[in-house]
């Protein structure tokens, strides 16, 4: 089953913060986050593993709530370059197969 | 430079014709994947292969076929049995971790297939 992402779309002004959520009805072992710009290939952001570990680099971070089977991506002090569609991909234990959500379109405006 | 190449970038075919999409990687990755992307639908897995000469169906394999004769190559054939083949096709690869955990997937630039 496809994980559910929310919101479907969000518009931010430069410098504002955003949170994108990814929820699954299945038990998760890992959650991937990717960003895709229009017409381009998705680019890897980070992986989170079961255990609730929070990760981040620069001003983008993510968390994994094992009890809720949910991951959240946090973008702080957004920049124009953050615009794109963000996808979460989820996998169970021992599985290489990712199931992706439908994506969240993020638009950052000046 | 290491990476994944897909060719061609744009492909047009007549309805009823089979077409093969190319995917080559020089990252020395064992695992390769094919995804289909439609507007508003995210990425859906067609086929994946964890090792040469072995592959598994993904969520939407009907109407598609693959082969994995070489580690570097994972071509996808869109057959005439695929009811709605017009889409953006993405190939990806990854190196499986020893713990059996999915690792970062590297994506190619994609092929946009239009069936007329």
mmCIF file of C-alpha atoms in Angstrom:
data_model
loop_
_atom_site.group_PDB
_atom_site.id
_atom_site.type_symbol
_atom_site.label_atom_id
_atom_site.label_comp_id
_atom_site.label_asym_id
_atom_site.label_seq_id
_atom_site.Cartn_x
_atom_site.Cartn_y
_atom_site.Cartn_z
ATOM 1 C CA UNK A 1 0.000 0.000 0.000
ATOM 2 C CA UNK A 2 1.155 3.453 -0.914
ATOM 3 C CA UNK A 3 2.175 5.686 2.005
ATOM 4 C CA UNK A 4 0.109 8.833 2.372
ATOM 5 C CA UNK A 5 1.861 12.185 2.140
ATOM 6 C CA UNK A 6 0.511 15.464 3.438
ATOM 7 C CA UNK A 7 0.079 18.163 2.457
ATOM 8 C CA UNK A 8 -0.263 17.559 -1.274
ATOM 9 C CA UNK A 9 1.108 21.005 -2.030
ATOM 10 C CA UNK A 10 2.488 23.966 -0.114
ATOM 11 C CA UNK A 11 3.654 27.452 -1.049
ATOM 12 C CA UNK A 12 6.257 29.177 1.092
ATOM 13 C CA UNK A 13 8.025 32.498 1.055
ATOM 14 C CA UNK A 14 11.797 32.407 1.326
ATOM 15 C CA UNK A 15 12.839 31.945 4.928
ATOM 16 C CA UNK A 16 9.664 30.186 6.052
ATOM 17 C CA UNK A 17 9.540 26.671 7.459
ATOM 18 C CA UNK A 18 7.606 23.616 6.269
ATOM 19 C CA UNK A 19 6.809 20.108 7.446
ATOM 20 C CA UNK A 20 5.920 17.233 5.130
ATOM 21 C CA UNK A 21 4.444 14.079 6.586
ATOM 22 C CA UNK A 22 4.499 10.497 5.353
ATOM 23 C CA UNK A 23 2.243 7.889 6.964
ATOM 24 C CA UNK A 24 1.978 4.179 6.353
ATOM 25 C CA UNK A 25 -0.540 1.540 7.411
ATOM 26 C CA UNK A 26 2.185 -1.118 7.225
ATOM 27 C CA UNK A 27 5.042 -1.746 9.643
ATOM 28 C CA UNK A 28 8.049 0.166 8.427
ATOM 29 C CA UNK A 29 11.727 -0.491 8.751
ATOM 30 C CA UNK A 30 13.068 2.343 6.663
ATOM 31 C CA UNK A 31 11.891 5.583 5.130
ATOM 32 C CA UNK A 32 13.642 7.331 2.244
ATOM 33 C CA UNK A 33 13.161 10.956 1.248
ATOM 34 C CA UNK A 34 13.803 12.253 -2.281
ATOM 35 C CA UNK A 35 13.338 15.589 -4.028
ATOM 36 C CA UNK A 36 12.490 15.868 -7.704
ATOM 37 C CA UNK A 37 12.587 19.002 -9.794
ATOM 38 C CA UNK A 38 10.336 19.216 -12.809
ATOM 39 C CA UNK A 39 11.457 16.924 -15.634
ATOM 40 C CA UNK A 40 14.474 15.686 -13.699
ATOM 41 C CA UNK A 41 15.404 12.552 -11.799
ATOM 42 C CA UNK A 42 14.645 12.287 -8.080
ATOM 43 C CA UNK A 43 17.594 13.105 -5.847
ATOM 44 C CA UNK A 44 18.221 11.313 -2.570
ATOM 45 C CA UNK A 45 17.949 13.365 0.628
ATOM 46 C CA UNK A 46 18.172 10.897 3.497
ATOM 47 C CA UNK A 47 17.210 7.499 4.922
ATOM 48 C CA UNK A 48 15.735 6.912 8.344
ATOM 49 C CA UNK A 49 15.706 3.526 9.992
ATOM 50 C CA UNK A 50 13.422 1.978 12.565
ATOM 51 C CA UNK A 51 14.332 3.323 15.961
ATOM 52 C CA UNK A 52 13.088 6.884 15.715
ATOM 53 C CA UNK A 53 16.454 8.287 14.693
ATOM 54 C CA UNK A 54 16.348 11.886 13.554
ATOM 55 C CA UNK A 55 18.670 12.913 10.749
ATOM 56 C CA UNK A 56 19.517 16.101 9.019
ATOM 57 C CA UNK A 57 21.937 18.072 6.983
ATOM 58 C CA UNK A 58 22.042 21.779 6.416
ATOM 59 C CA UNK A 59 18.486 23.027 7.078
ATOM 60 C CA UNK A 60 16.646 19.841 6.098
ATOM 61 C CA UNK A 61 16.011 17.181 8.703
ATOM 62 C CA UNK A 62 13.642 14.264 9.247
ATOM 63 C CA UNK A 63 12.280 12.058 11.972
ATOM 64 C CA UNK A 64 10.762 8.578 12.101
ATOM 65 C CA UNK A 65 8.053 7.790 14.640
ATOM 66 C CA UNK A 66 7.937 4.021 14.855
ATOM 67 C CA UNK A 67 4.790 3.897 16.967
ATOM 68 C CA UNK A 68 2.834 5.983 14.498
ATOM 69 C CA UNK A 69 4.523 4.478 11.391
ATOM 70 C CA UNK A 70 5.118 8.025 10.279
ATOM 71 C CA UNK A 71 8.027 10.102 9.095
ATOM 72 C CA UNK A 72 8.220 13.871 8.884
ATOM 73 C CA UNK A 73 10.549 16.013 6.773
ATOM 74 C CA UNK A 74 11.415 19.439 8.179
ATOM 75 C CA UNK A 75 12.612 22.269 5.974
ATOM 76 C CA UNK A 76 13.715 25.363 7.853
ATOM 77 C CA UNK A 77 14.494 28.814 6.501
ATOM 78 C CA UNK A 78 13.460 27.675 3.031
ATOM 79 C CA UNK A 79 15.430 28.755 -0.018
ATOM 80 C CA UNK A 80 14.311 29.048 -3.634
ATOM 81 C CA UNK A 81 16.346 25.930 -4.410
ATOM 82 C CA UNK A 82 14.087 23.877 -2.120
ATOM 83 C CA UNK A 83 11.283 24.039 -4.672
ATOM 84 C CA UNK A 84 10.303 20.703 -6.117
ATOM 85 C CA UNK A 85 8.241 17.630 -5.357
ATOM 86 C CA UNK A 86 9.195 15.645 -2.284
ATOM 87 C CA UNK A 87 8.594 11.915 -2.170
ATOM 88 C CA UNK A 88 8.840 9.498 0.682
ATOM 89 C CA UNK A 89 9.605 5.855 -0.054
ATOM 90 C CA UNK A 90 8.968 3.177 2.543
ATOM 91 C CA UNK A 91 10.239 -0.360 3.011
ATOM 92 C CA UNK A 92 9.639 -3.183 5.439
ATOM 93 C CA UNK A 93 12.302 -5.216 7.183
ATOM 94 C CA UNK A 94 14.497 -7.206 4.814
ATOM 95 C CA UNK A 95 13.007 -5.552 1.740
ATOM 96 C CA UNK A 96 14.815 -3.599 -0.951
ATOM 97 C CA UNK A 97 11.538 -2.664 -2.596
ATOM 98 C CA UNK A 98 10.430 0.891 -1.933
ATOM 99 C CA UNK A 99 6.813 2.013 -2.098
ATOM 100 C CA UNK A 100 6.587 5.718 -2.829
ATOM 101 C CA UNK A 101 3.946 8.216 -1.817
ATOM 102 C CA UNK A 102 2.288 10.485 -4.370
ATOM 103 C CA UNK A 103 4.506 13.386 -3.474
ATOM 104 C CA UNK A 104 4.245 16.859 -1.960
ATOM 105 C CA UNK A 105 4.811 19.796 -4.283
ATOM 106 C CA UNK A 106 6.731 22.561 -2.532
ATOM 107 C CA UNK A 107 6.992 25.996 -4.108
ATOM 108 C CA UNK A 108 9.226 28.630 -2.562
ATOM 109 C CA UNK A 109 8.626 32.177 -3.753
ATOM 110 C CA UNK A 110 10.696 35.338 -3.184
ATOM 111 C CA UNK B 1 32.034 9.852 -13.900
ATOM 112 C CA UNK B 2 29.835 7.161 -12.368
ATOM 113 C CA UNK B 3 26.145 7.240 -12.957
ATOM 114 C CA UNK B 4 23.083 5.870 -14.688
ATOM 115 C CA UNK B 5 22.236 6.569 -18.289
ATOM 116 C CA UNK B 6 18.884 6.121 -19.938
ATOM 117 C CA UNK B 7 18.241 6.481 -23.596
ATOM 118 C CA UNK B 8 16.558 7.979 -25.401
ATOM 119 C CA UNK B 9 15.241 10.945 -23.417
ATOM 120 C CA UNK B 10 12.078 11.129 -25.545
ATOM 121 C CA UNK B 11 10.520 8.233 -27.402
ATOM 122 C CA UNK B 12 7.491 8.105 -29.648
ATOM 123 C CA UNK B 13 5.846 4.899 -30.766
ATOM 124 C CA UNK B 14 2.693 3.852 -32.503
ATOM 125 C CA UNK B 15 0.085 1.945 -30.593
ATOM 126 C CA UNK B 16 0.594 -1.814 -30.776
ATOM 127 C CA UNK B 17 4.370 -1.678 -31.116
ATOM 128 C CA UNK B 18 6.764 -3.059 -28.549
ATOM 129 C CA UNK B 19 9.501 -0.668 -27.426
ATOM 130 C CA UNK B 20 12.641 -1.220 -25.358
ATOM 131 C CA UNK B 21 14.025 1.399 -22.975
ATOM 132 C CA UNK B 22 17.706 1.286 -22.174
ATOM 133 C CA UNK B 23 19.261 1.608 -18.703
ATOM 134 C CA UNK B 24 23.000 1.327 -18.054
ATOM 135 C CA UNK B 25 24.930 1.960 -14.844
ATOM 136 C CA UNK B 26 28.656 2.048 -14.072
ATOM 137 C CA UNK B 27 28.283 2.329 -10.305
ATOM 138 C CA UNK B 28 28.925 -1.386 -9.789
ATOM 139 C CA UNK B 29 25.538 -1.692 -8.094
ATOM 140 C CA UNK B 30 23.928 -5.093 -7.737
ATOM 141 C CA UNK B 31 20.323 -3.930 -7.565
ATOM 142 C CA UNK B 32 18.444 -2.167 -10.341
ATOM 143 C CA UNK B 33 14.853 -0.930 -10.595
ATOM 144 C CA UNK B 34 12.325 0.366 -13.082
ATOM 145 C CA UNK B 35 9.667 2.870 -12.061
ATOM 146 C CA UNK B 36 6.811 4.449 -13.907
ATOM 147 C CA UNK B 37 5.774 7.991 -13.066
ATOM 148 C CA UNK B 38 2.416 9.516 -14.006
ATOM 149 C CA UNK B 39 1.297 13.007 -12.998
ATOM 150 C CA UNK B 40 0.107 13.047 -9.397
ATOM 151 C CA UNK B 41 0.832 9.348 -8.877
ATOM 152 C CA UNK B 42 4.349 9.278 -7.530
ATOM 153 C CA UNK B 43 6.735 6.503 -8.562
ATOM 154 C CA UNK B 44 5.379 3.014 -9.042
ATOM 155 C CA UNK B 45 7.665 -0.007 -9.210
ATOM 156 C CA UNK B 46 7.507 -2.093 -12.378
ATOM 157 C CA UNK B 47 10.355 -4.590 -11.942
ATOM 158 C CA UNK B 48 13.470 -4.905 -9.853
ATOM 159 C CA UNK B 49 16.560 -7.066 -9.926
ATOM 160 C CA UNK B 50 18.900 -7.760 -7.039
ATOM 161 C CA UNK B 51 21.395 -9.816 -9.007
ATOM 162 C CA UNK B 52 22.280 -10.776 -12.563
ATOM 163 C CA UNK B 53 19.874 -13.246 -14.204
ATOM 164 C CA UNK B 54 17.239 -12.700 -11.524
ATOM 165 C CA UNK B 55 14.387 -10.205 -11.314
ATOM 166 C CA UNK B 56 11.038 -9.798 -9.555
ATOM 167 C CA UNK B 57 7.766 -8.169 -10.471
ATOM 168 C CA UNK B 58 6.859 -4.938 -8.792
ATOM 169 C CA UNK B 59 3.411 -3.473 -8.266
ATOM 170 C CA UNK B 60 2.563 -2.806 -11.932
ATOM 171 C CA UNK B 61 4.462 -5.429 -13.992
ATOM 172 C CA UNK B 62 1.623 -6.338 -16.358
ATOM 173 C CA UNK B 63 2.481 -5.429 -19.940
ATOM 174 C CA UNK B 64 6.203 -5.047 -19.246
ATOM 175 C CA UNK B 65 9.196 -7.359 -19.443
ATOM 176 C CA UNK B 66 12.841 -7.066 -18.409
ATOM 177 C CA UNK B 67 16.135 -8.902 -18.646
ATOM 178 C CA UNK B 68 19.298 -8.759 -16.545
ATOM 179 C CA UNK B 69 22.051 -10.490 -18.484
ATOM 180 C CA UNK B 70 24.773 -8.096 -17.331
ATOM 181 C CA UNK B 71 25.290 -6.315 -14.038
ATOM 182 C CA UNK B 72 25.472 -2.955 -15.802
ATOM 183 C CA UNK B 73 22.337 -3.254 -17.896
ATOM 184 C CA UNK B 74 18.613 -3.612 -17.147
ATOM 185 C CA UNK B 75 16.502 -2.935 -20.260
ATOM 186 C CA UNK B 76 12.734 -2.596 -20.025
ATOM 187 C CA UNK B 77 10.389 -3.638 -22.835
ATOM 188 C CA UNK B 78 6.984 -2.051 -22.985
ATOM 189 C CA UNK B 79 4.802 -4.529 -24.831
ATOM 190 C CA UNK B 80 1.609 -3.992 -26.775
ATOM 191 C CA UNK B 81 -0.213 -5.610 -23.847
ATOM 192 C CA UNK B 82 0.389 -2.511 -21.719
ATOM 193 C CA UNK B 83 -2.916 -0.658 -21.932
ATOM 194 C CA UNK B 84 -1.693 2.864 -21.228
ATOM 195 C CA UNK B 85 2.068 3.048 -21.805
ATOM 196 C CA UNK B 86 2.461 6.816 -22.153
ATOM 197 C CA UNK B 87 4.450 7.870 -19.060
ATOM 198 C CA UNK B 88 7.818 8.944 -17.683
ATOM 199 C CA UNK B 89 10.038 5.931 -16.982
ATOM 200 C CA UNK B 90 12.821 6.056 -14.431
ATOM 201 C CA UNK B 91 15.584 3.544 -13.876
ATOM 202 C CA UNK B 92 17.460 3.365 -10.580
ATOM 203 C CA UNK B 93 20.193 1.344 -8.942
ATOM 204 C CA UNK B 94 21.425 0.700 -5.433
ATOM 205 C CA UNK B 95 23.914 -1.394 -3.567
ATOM 206 C CA UNK B 96 22.161 -3.688 -1.114
ATOM 207 C CA UNK B 97 23.455 -3.473 2.417
ATOM 208 C CA UNK B 98 24.546 -6.609 4.249
ATOM 209 C CA UNK B 99 21.769 -6.082 6.768
ATOM 210 C CA UNK B 100 19.102 -6.403 4.082
ATOM 211 C CA UNK B 101 18.082 -2.779 4.425
ATOM 212 C CA UNK B 102 17.155 -0.716 1.420
ATOM 213 C CA UNK B 103 19.886 1.773 0.604
ATOM 214 C CA UNK B 104 20.035 5.013 -1.342
ATOM 215 C CA UNK B 105 18.721 4.658 -4.862
ATOM 216 C CA UNK B 106 20.428 6.554 -7.671
ATOM 217 C CA UNK B 107 18.144 7.519 -10.516
ATOM 218 C CA UNK B 108 18.783 7.982 -14.199
ATOM 219 C CA UNK B 109 17.466 11.028 -16.102
ATOM 220 C CA UNK B 110 14.391 9.152 -17.336
ATOM 221 C CA UNK B 111 12.745 8.391 -20.666
ATOM 222 C CA UNK B 112 9.482 10.032 -21.604
ATOM 223 C CA UNK B 113 7.501 7.586 -23.716
ATOM 224 C CA UNK B 114 4.572 8.758 -25.791
ATOM 225 C CA UNK B 115 2.410 6.260 -27.615
ATOM 226 C CA UNK B 116 0.460 7.773 -30.475
#
